[in-house]
PDB file of C-alpha atoms in Angstrom:
ATOM      1  CA  MET A   1      65.360 -68.314 -56.933  1.00 50.00           C
ATOM      2  CA  ALA A   2      65.996 -69.783 -60.380  1.00 57.00           C
ATOM      3  CA  ALA A   3      69.430 -71.265 -60.981  1.00 53.00           C
ATOM      4  CA  SER A   4      70.216 -68.667 -63.633  1.00 59.00           C
ATOM      5  CA  SER A   5      69.231 -65.802 -61.324  1.00 56.00           C
ATOM      6  CA  LEU A   6      71.250 -67.263 -58.462  1.00 48.00           C
ATOM      7  CA  LYS A   7      74.290 -67.639 -60.703  1.00 53.00           C
ATOM      8  CA  ALA A   8      73.949 -64.047 -61.892  1.00 58.00           C
ATOM      9  CA  ASN A   9      73.616 -62.817 -58.306  1.00 56.00           C
ATOM     10  CA  ILE A  10      76.699 -64.732 -57.183  1.00 60.00           C
ATOM     11  CA  SER A  11      78.676 -63.417 -60.153  1.00 72.00           C
ATOM     12  CA  SER A  12      77.651 -59.866 -59.280  1.00 77.00           C
ATOM     13  CA  ILE A  13      78.729 -60.302 -55.654  1.00 78.00           C
ATOM     14  CA  CYS A  14      82.050 -61.823 -56.721  1.00 80.00           C
ATOM     15  CA  LEU A  15      82.759 -58.898 -59.023  1.00 84.00           C
ATOM     16  CA  SER A  16      81.900 -56.489 -56.210  1.00 86.00           C
ATOM     17  CA  ILE A  17      84.277 -58.321 -53.879  1.00 85.00           C
ATOM     18  CA  LEU A  18      87.060 -58.103 -56.446  1.00 86.00           C
ATOM     19  CA  GLN A  19      86.446 -54.374 -56.799  1.00 89.00           C
ATOM     20  CA  VAL A  20      86.641 -53.936 -53.024  1.00 89.00           C
ATOM     21  CA  LEU A  21      89.916 -55.858 -52.827  1.00 89.00           C
ATOM     22  CA  GLN A  22      91.440 -53.865 -55.669  1.00 92.00           C
ATOM     23  CA  ARG A  23      90.251 -50.470 -54.472  1.00 94.00           C
ATOM     24  CA  MET A  24      91.533 -51.103 -50.957  1.00 93.00           C
ATOM     25  CA  GLY A  25      94.908 -52.350 -52.143  1.00 93.00           C
ATOM     26  CA  TYR A  26      94.659 -56.076 -51.456  1.00 91.00           C
ATOM     27  CA  LEU A  27      94.965 -56.933 -55.144  1.00 90.00           C
ATOM     28  CA  ASN A  28      96.667 -55.223 -58.047  1.00 90.00           C
ATOM     29  CA  ARG A  29      94.836 -54.565 -61.295  1.00 87.00           C
ATOM     30  CA  ASP A  30      96.072 -57.884 -62.656  1.00 86.00           C
ATOM     31  CA  GLN A  31      94.691 -59.572 -59.502  1.00 83.00           C
ATOM     32  CA  SER A  32      98.135 -60.372 -58.154  1.00 86.00           C
ATOM     33  CA  VAL A  33      98.381 -60.197 -54.394  1.00 88.00           C
ATOM     34  CA  THR A  34      99.863 -57.173 -52.688  1.00 92.00           C
ATOM     35  CA  MET A  35     101.615 -57.182 -49.326  1.00 93.00           C
ATOM     36  CA  LYS A  36      98.374 -55.935 -47.815  1.00 93.00           C
ATOM     37  CA  GLY A  37      96.593 -58.992 -49.180  1.00 90.00           C
ATOM     38  CA  ARG A  38      99.215 -61.316 -47.740  1.00 90.00           C
ATOM     39  CA  VAL A  39      98.847 -59.677 -44.345  1.00 92.00           C
ATOM     40  CA  ALA A  40      95.057 -60.073 -44.489  1.00 89.00           C
ATOM     41  CA  CYS A  41      95.542 -63.816 -44.910  1.00 86.00           C
ATOM     42  CA  GLU A  42      97.347 -63.947 -41.573  1.00 88.00           C
ATOM     43  CA  VAL A  43      94.680 -62.149 -39.560  1.00 86.00           C
ATOM     44  CA  ASN A  44      91.540 -63.991 -38.516  1.00 67.00           C
ATOM     45  CA  SER A  45      90.489 -61.767 -35.597  1.00 53.00           C
ATOM     46  CA  GLY A  46      90.182 -64.543 -33.077  1.00 49.00           C
ATOM     47  CA  ALA A  47      87.782 -66.573 -35.222  1.00 47.00           C
ATOM     48  CA  ARG A  48      84.464 -65.202 -34.037  1.00 49.00           C
ATOM     49  CA  ALA A  49      82.098 -68.057 -33.353  1.00 44.00           C
ATOM     50  CA  ALA A  50      79.051 -66.556 -35.046  1.00 42.00           C
ATOM     51  CA  PRO A  51      78.695 -67.484 -38.742  1.00 40.00           C
ATOM     52  CA  PRO A  52      79.226 -64.442 -40.967  1.00 40.00           C
ATOM     53  CA  ARG A  53      76.513 -62.998 -43.152  1.00 37.00           C
ATOM     54  CA  PRO A  54      77.093 -63.063 -46.921  1.00 36.00           C
ATOM     55  CA  SER A  55      77.160 -59.263 -47.021  1.00 35.00           C
ATOM     56  CA  LYS A  56      80.148 -59.259 -44.672  1.00 37.00           C
ATOM     57  CA  LEU A  57      82.317 -61.691 -46.565  1.00 38.00           C
ATOM     58  CA  ILE A  58      85.547 -61.180 -48.398  1.00 46.00           C
ATOM     59  CA  SER A  59      87.086 -64.241 -50.036  1.00 45.00           C
ATOM     60  CA  LEU A  60      90.855 -64.348 -49.767  1.00 49.00           C
ATOM     61  CA  LYS A  61      91.520 -68.078 -49.888  1.00 44.00           C
ATOM     62  CA  HIS A  62      93.879 -67.848 -52.821  1.00 44.00           C
ATOM     63  CA  LEU A  63      95.632 -64.610 -51.885  1.00 42.00           C
ATOM     64  CA  GLY A  64      98.435 -66.296 -50.001  1.00 39.00           C
ATOM     65  CA  ALA A  65      99.344 -68.385 -53.027  1.00 41.00           C
ATOM     66  CA  GLY A  66      98.960 -65.463 -55.400  1.00 40.00           C
ATOM     67  CA  ARG A  67      96.298 -67.225 -57.475  1.00 40.00           C
ATOM     68  CA  PRO A  68      93.659 -65.243 -59.390  1.00 39.00           C
ATOM     69  CA  LEU A  69      90.326 -64.894 -57.658  1.00 40.00           C
ATOM     70  CA  VAL A  70      87.991 -64.756 -60.652  1.00 37.00           C
ATOM     71  CA  ALA A  71      87.623 -68.518 -61.040  1.00 33.00           C
ATOM     72  CA  ALA A  72      87.860 -69.303 -57.337  1.00 39.00           C
ATOM     73  CA  ALA A  73      85.811 -66.588 -55.667  1.00 39.00           C
ATOM     74  CA  CYS A  74      82.423 -68.246 -56.122  1.00 36.00           C
ATOM     75  CA  HIS A  75      83.479 -71.805 -55.394  1.00 32.00           C
ATOM     76  CA  ARG A  76      81.335 -73.348 -52.690  1.00 29.00           C
ATOM     77  CA  THR A  77      84.273 -74.500 -50.581  1.00 25.00           C
ATOM     78  CA  PHE A  78      86.291 -71.310 -50.660  1.00 28.00           C
ATOM     79  CA  THR A  79      87.453 -69.737 -47.413  1.00 31.00           C
ATOM     80  CA  HIS A  80      85.629 -66.602 -46.376  1.00 36.00           C
ATOM     81  CA  ILE A  81      87.408 -63.930 -44.455  1.00 44.00           C
ATOM     82  CA  VAL A  82      84.940 -61.912 -42.432  1.00 47.00           C
ATOM     83  CA  CYS A  83      85.317 -58.195 -42.849  1.00 62.00           C
ATOM     84  CA  ASP A  84      86.551 -58.007 -39.249  1.00 73.00           C
ATOM     85  CA  GLU A  85      89.821 -59.111 -40.847  1.00 82.00           C
ATOM     86  CA  LEU A  86      89.586 -56.319 -43.372  1.00 88.00           C
ATOM     87  CA  VAL A  87      89.333 -53.803 -40.510  1.00 93.00           C
ATOM     88  CA  ALA A  88      92.184 -55.551 -38.689  1.00 94.00           C
ATOM     89  CA  THR A  89      94.411 -55.172 -41.734  1.00 94.00           C
ATOM     90  CA  GLU A  90      93.435 -51.527 -42.101  1.00 96.00           C
ATOM     91  CA  LEU A  91      94.438 -50.973 -38.459  1.00 96.00           C
ATOM     92  CA  ILE A  92      97.907 -52.269 -39.224  1.00 97.00           C
ATOM     93  CA  PHE A  93      98.439 -50.336 -42.434  1.00 97.00           C
ATOM     94  CA  GLY A  94      96.724 -47.229 -41.064  1.00 96.00           C
ATOM     95  CA  GLY A  95      99.242 -47.035 -38.223  1.00 96.00           C
ATOM     96  CA  VAL A  96      96.544 -46.954 -35.547  1.00 98.00           C
ATOM     97  CA  LEU A  97      98.453 -49.356 -33.295  1.00 97.00           C
ATOM     98  CA  ALA A  98     101.867 -47.781 -33.765  1.00 95.00           C
ATOM     99  CA  ASP A  99     101.779 -45.276 -30.888  1.00 94.00           C
ATOM    100  CA  LEU A 100      99.940 -47.473 -28.398  1.00 97.00           C
ATOM    101  CA  GLU A 101     101.403 -49.298 -25.445  1.00 97.00           C
ATOM    102  CA  PRO A 102     100.872 -53.089 -25.554  1.00 98.00           C
ATOM    103  CA  GLU A 103      98.043 -52.940 -23.019  1.00 98.00           C
ATOM    104  CA  GLU A 104      96.336 -50.208 -25.053  1.00 98.00           C
ATOM    105  CA  ALA A 105      96.804 -52.100 -28.307  1.00 98.00           C
ATOM    106  CA  VAL A 106      95.291 -55.310 -26.971  1.00 98.00           C
ATOM    107  CA  ALA A 107      92.400 -53.351 -25.464  1.00 98.00           C
ATOM    108  CA  LEU A 108      91.668 -51.830 -28.861  1.00 98.00           C
ATOM    109  CA  LEU A 109      91.798 -55.222 -30.569  1.00 97.00           C
ATOM    110  CA  SER A 110      89.114 -56.478 -28.193  1.00 97.00           C
ATOM    111  CA  ALA A 111      86.610 -54.593 -30.364  1.00 96.00           C
ATOM    112  CA  LEU A 112      87.296 -57.154 -33.094  1.00 94.00           C
ATOM    113  CA  VAL A 113      86.629 -60.251 -30.978  1.00 93.00           C
ATOM    114  CA  PHE A 114      83.920 -59.213 -28.501  1.00 93.00           C
ATOM    115  CA  GLN A 115      80.530 -60.378 -29.768  1.00 85.00           C
ATOM    116  CA  GLU A 116      77.969 -59.260 -27.206  1.00 88.00           C
ATOM    117  CA  LYS A 117      76.135 -56.093 -26.294  1.00 84.00           C
ATOM    118  CA  SER A 118      77.050 -54.080 -23.222  1.00 84.00           C
ATOM    119  CA  ASP A 119      75.233 -51.122 -21.716  1.00 82.00           C
ATOM    120  CA  ASN A 120      78.375 -49.921 -19.942  1.00 83.00           C
ATOM    121  CA  GLU A 121      80.288 -47.034 -21.472  1.00 86.00           C
ATOM    122  CA  PRO A 122      84.002 -47.844 -21.083  1.00 90.00           C
ATOM    123  CA  GLU A 123      86.290 -45.219 -19.578  1.00 92.00           C
ATOM    124  CA  LEU A 124      89.316 -44.958 -21.853  1.00 95.00           C
ATOM    125  CA  THR A 125      92.652 -43.201 -21.784  1.00 94.00           C
ATOM    126  CA  PRO A 126      93.014 -40.263 -24.204  1.00 95.00           C
ATOM    127  CA  LYS A 127      95.235 -42.376 -26.473  1.00 96.00           C
ATOM    128  CA  LEU A 128      92.695 -45.192 -26.504  1.00 97.00           C
ATOM    129  CA  GLU A 129      89.854 -42.782 -27.237  1.00 97.00           C
ATOM    130  CA  GLU A 130      91.768 -41.426 -30.215  1.00 98.00           C
ATOM    131  CA  ALA A 131      92.602 -44.943 -31.405  1.00 98.00           C
ATOM    132  CA  ARG A 132      88.944 -45.966 -31.071  1.00 98.00           C
ATOM    133  CA  ASP A 133      87.826 -42.969 -33.114  1.00 98.00           C
ATOM    134  CA  ASN A 134      90.449 -43.707 -35.769  1.00 98.00           C
ATOM    135  CA  THR A 135      89.326 -47.337 -35.900  1.00 98.00           C
ATOM    136  CA  ILE A 136      85.717 -46.322 -36.420  1.00 98.00           C
ATOM    137  CA  ALA A 137      86.793 -43.921 -39.169  1.00 98.00           C
ATOM    138  CA  LEU A 138      88.697 -46.703 -40.951  1.00 97.00           C
ATOM    139  CA  ALA A 139      85.711 -49.028 -40.673  1.00 95.00           C
ATOM    140  CA  LEU A 140      83.407 -46.349 -42.078  1.00 96.00           C
ATOM    141  CA  GLN A 141      85.754 -45.930 -45.031  1.00 96.00           C
ATOM    142  CA  ALA A 142      85.865 -49.689 -45.604  1.00 93.00           C
ATOM    143  CA  GLY A 143      82.086 -49.877 -45.406  1.00 93.00           C
ATOM    144  CA  ALA A 144      81.735 -47.015 -47.859  1.00 95.00           C
ATOM    145  CA  VAL A 145      83.970 -48.785 -50.379  1.00 93.00           C
ATOM    146  CA  GLN A 146      81.891 -51.948 -50.066  1.00 90.00           C
ATOM    147  CA  GLN A 147      78.669 -50.022 -50.588  1.00 92.00           C
ATOM    148  CA  GLU A 148      80.092 -48.147 -53.568  1.00 94.00           C
ATOM    149  CA  CYS A 149      81.157 -51.470 -55.088  1.00 92.00           C
ATOM    150  CA  GLY A 150      77.627 -52.827 -54.824  1.00 90.00           C
ATOM    151  CA  LEU A 151      77.725 -54.944 -51.675  1.00 87.00           C
ATOM    152  CA  PRO A 152      74.506 -54.773 -49.615  1.00 87.00           C
ATOM    153  CA  ILE A 153      75.783 -52.980 -46.530  1.00 88.00           C
ATOM    154  CA  THR A 154      76.022 -49.344 -45.416  1.00 93.00           C
ATOM    155  CA  PRO A 155      79.109 -47.874 -43.717  1.00 94.00           C
ATOM    156  CA  GLU A 156      77.183 -47.513 -40.453  1.00 95.00           C
ATOM    157  CA  GLU A 157      75.956 -51.114 -40.577  1.00 93.00           C
ATOM    158  CA  PHE A 158      79.489 -52.278 -41.221  1.00 92.00           C
ATOM    159  CA  VAL A 159      80.789 -50.418 -38.156  1.00 93.00           C
ATOM    160  CA  THR A 160      78.092 -51.676 -35.792  1.00 92.00           C
ATOM    161  CA  SER A 161      78.401 -55.270 -37.004  1.00 89.00           C
ATOM    162  CA  THR A 162      82.199 -55.316 -36.940  1.00 91.00           C
ATOM    163  CA  LEU A 163      83.280 -53.259 -33.921  1.00 94.00           C
ATOM    164  CA  LYS A 164      82.109 -53.701 -30.334  1.00 95.00           C
ATOM    165  CA  PHE A 165      84.069 -51.733 -27.732  1.00 96.00           C
ATOM    166  CA  GLY A 166      82.231 -53.061 -24.665  1.00 95.00           C
ATOM    167  CA  LEU A 167      85.291 -54.811 -23.182  1.00 96.00           C
ATOM    168  CA  THR A 168      87.913 -52.221 -24.063  1.00 97.00           C
ATOM    169  CA  GLU A 169      88.318 -50.890 -20.526  1.00 97.00           C
ATOM    170  CA  VAL A 170      88.119 -54.391 -19.054  1.00 97.00           C
ATOM    171  CA  VAL A 171      90.917 -55.688 -21.279  1.00 98.00           C
ATOM    172  CA  TYR A 172      93.046 -52.603 -20.664  1.00 98.00           C
ATOM    173  CA  GLU A 173      92.824 -53.008 -16.889  1.00 98.00           C
ATOM    174  CA  TRP A 174      93.437 -56.751 -17.083  1.00 97.00           C
ATOM    175  CA  ALA A 175      96.554 -56.188 -19.192  1.00 98.00           C
ATOM    176  CA  ARG A 176      97.769 -53.722 -16.555  1.00 97.00           C
ATOM    177  CA  GLY A 177      97.510 -56.379 -13.846  1.00 96.00           C
ATOM    178  CA  THR A 178      94.132 -55.579 -12.277  1.00 96.00           C
ATOM    179  CA  PRO A 179      92.643 -58.630 -10.484  1.00 95.00           C
ATOM    180  CA  PHE A 180      89.870 -60.551 -12.215  1.00 94.00           C
ATOM    181  CA  LYS A 181      87.250 -59.773  -9.568  1.00 94.00           C
ATOM    182  CA  ASP A 182      87.918 -56.062 -10.042  1.00 96.00           C
ATOM    183  CA  ILE A 183      87.644 -56.054 -13.831  1.00 96.00           C
ATOM    184  CA  CYS A 184      84.341 -57.917 -13.562  1.00 94.00           C
ATOM    185  CA  GLY A 185      83.005 -54.907 -11.683  1.00 94.00           C
ATOM    186  CA  LEU A 186      83.717 -52.653 -14.666  1.00 94.00           C
ATOM    187  CA  THR A 187      81.144 -54.276 -16.937  1.00 94.00           C
ATOM    188  CA  ASP A 188      77.759 -55.958 -17.113  1.00 93.00           C
ATOM    189  CA  VAL A 189      79.240 -58.721 -19.292  1.00 94.00           C
ATOM    190  CA  MET A 190      79.192 -62.182 -17.717  1.00 93.00           C
ATOM    191  CA  GLU A 191      82.451 -63.648 -16.406  1.00 92.00           C
ATOM    192  CA  GLY A 192      82.396 -66.537 -18.860  1.00 91.00           C
ATOM    193  CA  SER A 193      82.046 -64.150 -21.785  1.00 93.00           C
ATOM    194  CA  ILE A 194      85.026 -62.146 -20.540  1.00 94.00           C
ATOM    195  CA  VAL A 195      87.148 -65.293 -20.332  1.00 93.00           C
ATOM    196  CA  ARG A 196      86.179 -66.476 -23.804  1.00 93.00           C
ATOM    197  CA  ALA A 197      86.867 -63.050 -25.278  1.00 94.00           C
ATOM    198  CA  MET A 198      90.316 -62.968 -23.647  1.00 95.00           C
ATOM    199  CA  VAL A 199      91.187 -66.376 -25.076  1.00 93.00           C
ATOM    200  CA  ARG A 200      90.155 -65.282 -28.572  1.00 93.00           C
ATOM    201  CA  LEU A 201      92.074 -62.066 -28.046  1.00 95.00           C
ATOM    202  CA  ASP A 202      95.248 -64.008 -27.330  1.00 95.00           C
ATOM    203  CA  GLU A 203      94.708 -65.836 -30.632  1.00 94.00           C
ATOM    204  CA  THR A 204      94.308 -62.473 -32.343  1.00 95.00           C
ATOM    205  CA  CYS A 205      97.603 -61.261 -30.874  1.00 96.00           C
ATOM    206  CA  ARG A 206      99.321 -64.314 -32.346  1.00 95.00           C
ATOM    207  CA  GLU A 207      97.755 -63.636 -35.732  1.00 95.00           C
ATOM    208  CA  PHE A 208      98.869 -60.002 -35.674  1.00 97.00           C
ATOM    209  CA  ARG A 209     102.334 -61.219 -34.734  1.00 96.00           C
ATOM    210  CA  ASP A 210     102.289 -63.528 -37.765  1.00 94.00           C
ATOM    211  CA  ALA A 211     101.197 -60.594 -39.916  1.00 95.00           C
ATOM    212  CA  ALA A 212     104.070 -58.544 -38.520  1.00 97.00           C
ATOM    213  CA  ARG A 213     106.482 -61.316 -39.475  1.00 96.00           C
ATOM    214  CA  VAL A 214     105.178 -61.282 -43.055  1.00 94.00           C
ATOM    215  CA  MET A 215     105.649 -57.504 -43.179  1.00 96.00           C
ATOM    216  CA  GLY A 216     109.014 -57.512 -41.464  1.00 97.00           C
ATOM    217  CA  ASN A 217     107.524 -55.147 -38.866  1.00 97.00           C
ATOM    218  CA  THR A 218     109.633 -55.769 -35.766  1.00 98.00           C
ATOM    219  CA  ALA A 219     107.871 -53.130 -33.671  1.00 98.00           C
ATOM    220  CA  LEU A 220     104.427 -54.660 -34.257  1.00 98.00           C
ATOM    221  CA  PHE A 221     105.784 -58.155 -33.622  1.00 98.00           C
ATOM    222  CA  GLN A 222     107.225 -57.122 -30.250  1.00 98.00           C
ATOM    223  CA  GLN A 223     104.102 -55.138 -29.358  1.00 98.00           C
ATOM    224  CA  MET A 224     101.880 -58.171 -29.944  1.00 98.00           C
ATOM    225  CA  GLU A 225     104.197 -60.477 -28.003  1.00 98.00           C
ATOM    226  CA  LYS A 226     104.046 -58.121 -25.020  1.00 98.00           C
ATOM    227  CA  ALA A 227     100.288 -57.715 -25.398  1.00 98.00           C
ATOM    228  CA  SER A 228      99.778 -61.475 -25.386  1.00 97.00           C
ATOM    229  CA  SER A 229     101.973 -61.876 -22.310  1.00 96.00           C
ATOM    230  CA  ALA A 230     100.058 -59.117 -20.522  1.00 97.00           C
ATOM    231  CA  ILE A 231      96.668 -60.829 -20.820  1.00 97.00           C
ATOM    232  CA  LYS A 232      97.776 -64.464 -20.631  1.00 94.00           C
ATOM    233  CA  ARG A 233      97.808 -64.889 -16.885  1.00 88.00           C
ATOM    234  CA  ASP A 234      95.952 -65.969 -13.769  1.00 81.00           C
ATOM    235  CA  VAL A 235      92.462 -67.482 -13.676  1.00 78.00           C
ATOM    236  CA  ILE A 236      91.506 -66.586 -17.252  1.00 84.00           C
ATOM    237  CA  PHE A 237      94.064 -68.948 -18.761  1.00 80.00           C
ATOM    238  CA  ALA A 238      93.784 -71.651 -16.110  1.00 74.00           C
ATOM    239  CA  ALA A 239      91.859 -74.836 -16.930  1.00 55.00           C
ATOM    240  CA  SER A 240      88.283 -73.625 -16.759  1.00 52.00           C
ATOM    241  CA  LEU A 241      84.729 -74.608 -17.553  1.00 46.00           C
ATOM    242  CA  TYR A 242      84.390 -71.194 -19.191  1.00 50.00           C
ATOM    243  CA  VAL A 243      86.393 -72.321 -22.215  1.00 50.00           C
ATOM    244  CA  ALA A 244      85.548 -76.012 -22.194  1.00 48.00           C
TER     245      ALA A 244
END
């Protein structure tokens, strides 16, 4: 691709990203950062190991400092926030977590950190089923906004690439105190993958707690502290080759 064409393509993507951020309330019209944008900077969804695709990127490096994005958005060294974080922020502001018990909340958040495919259909509580459906609806809305703003992704593609509920039941039972050998029987996912997902999930709980502190949301802060405590136990958080 010629340099001029590449530059034009990057500029188009940057403008689309700005439109997404403004339409979804992360930036004001003058590109100043809203509270929603500040919260998004705190949430990294457990830092998924897989490198994100360009179509799934939102650049928020300068949101925390309140700096305009126009000049910075296309800089080669800017920080990309994968759209998992966009969904995570929508969960907070959409109130999806508000009525959940800590073990239900952390189970739902597993959809943001789990990376693999699973053929098992998780058995969920009615509250978790409703929360899952609401999460999918929010992701569809976020995907639709991105598509409408010119980013190369459909709402359905955004959902399938961002949310994976294969460990939801496993995490829920683990948070309730079910032994590790028993939760392994609930899924076809390998033990090492379960352990790694739990470790990333604990990181996600800490990030949501940080977001709650920024918002002044005491209920969310306490919920995430309890959720972290519920999963941070036993063999999964012992010294292990699984997380070496």
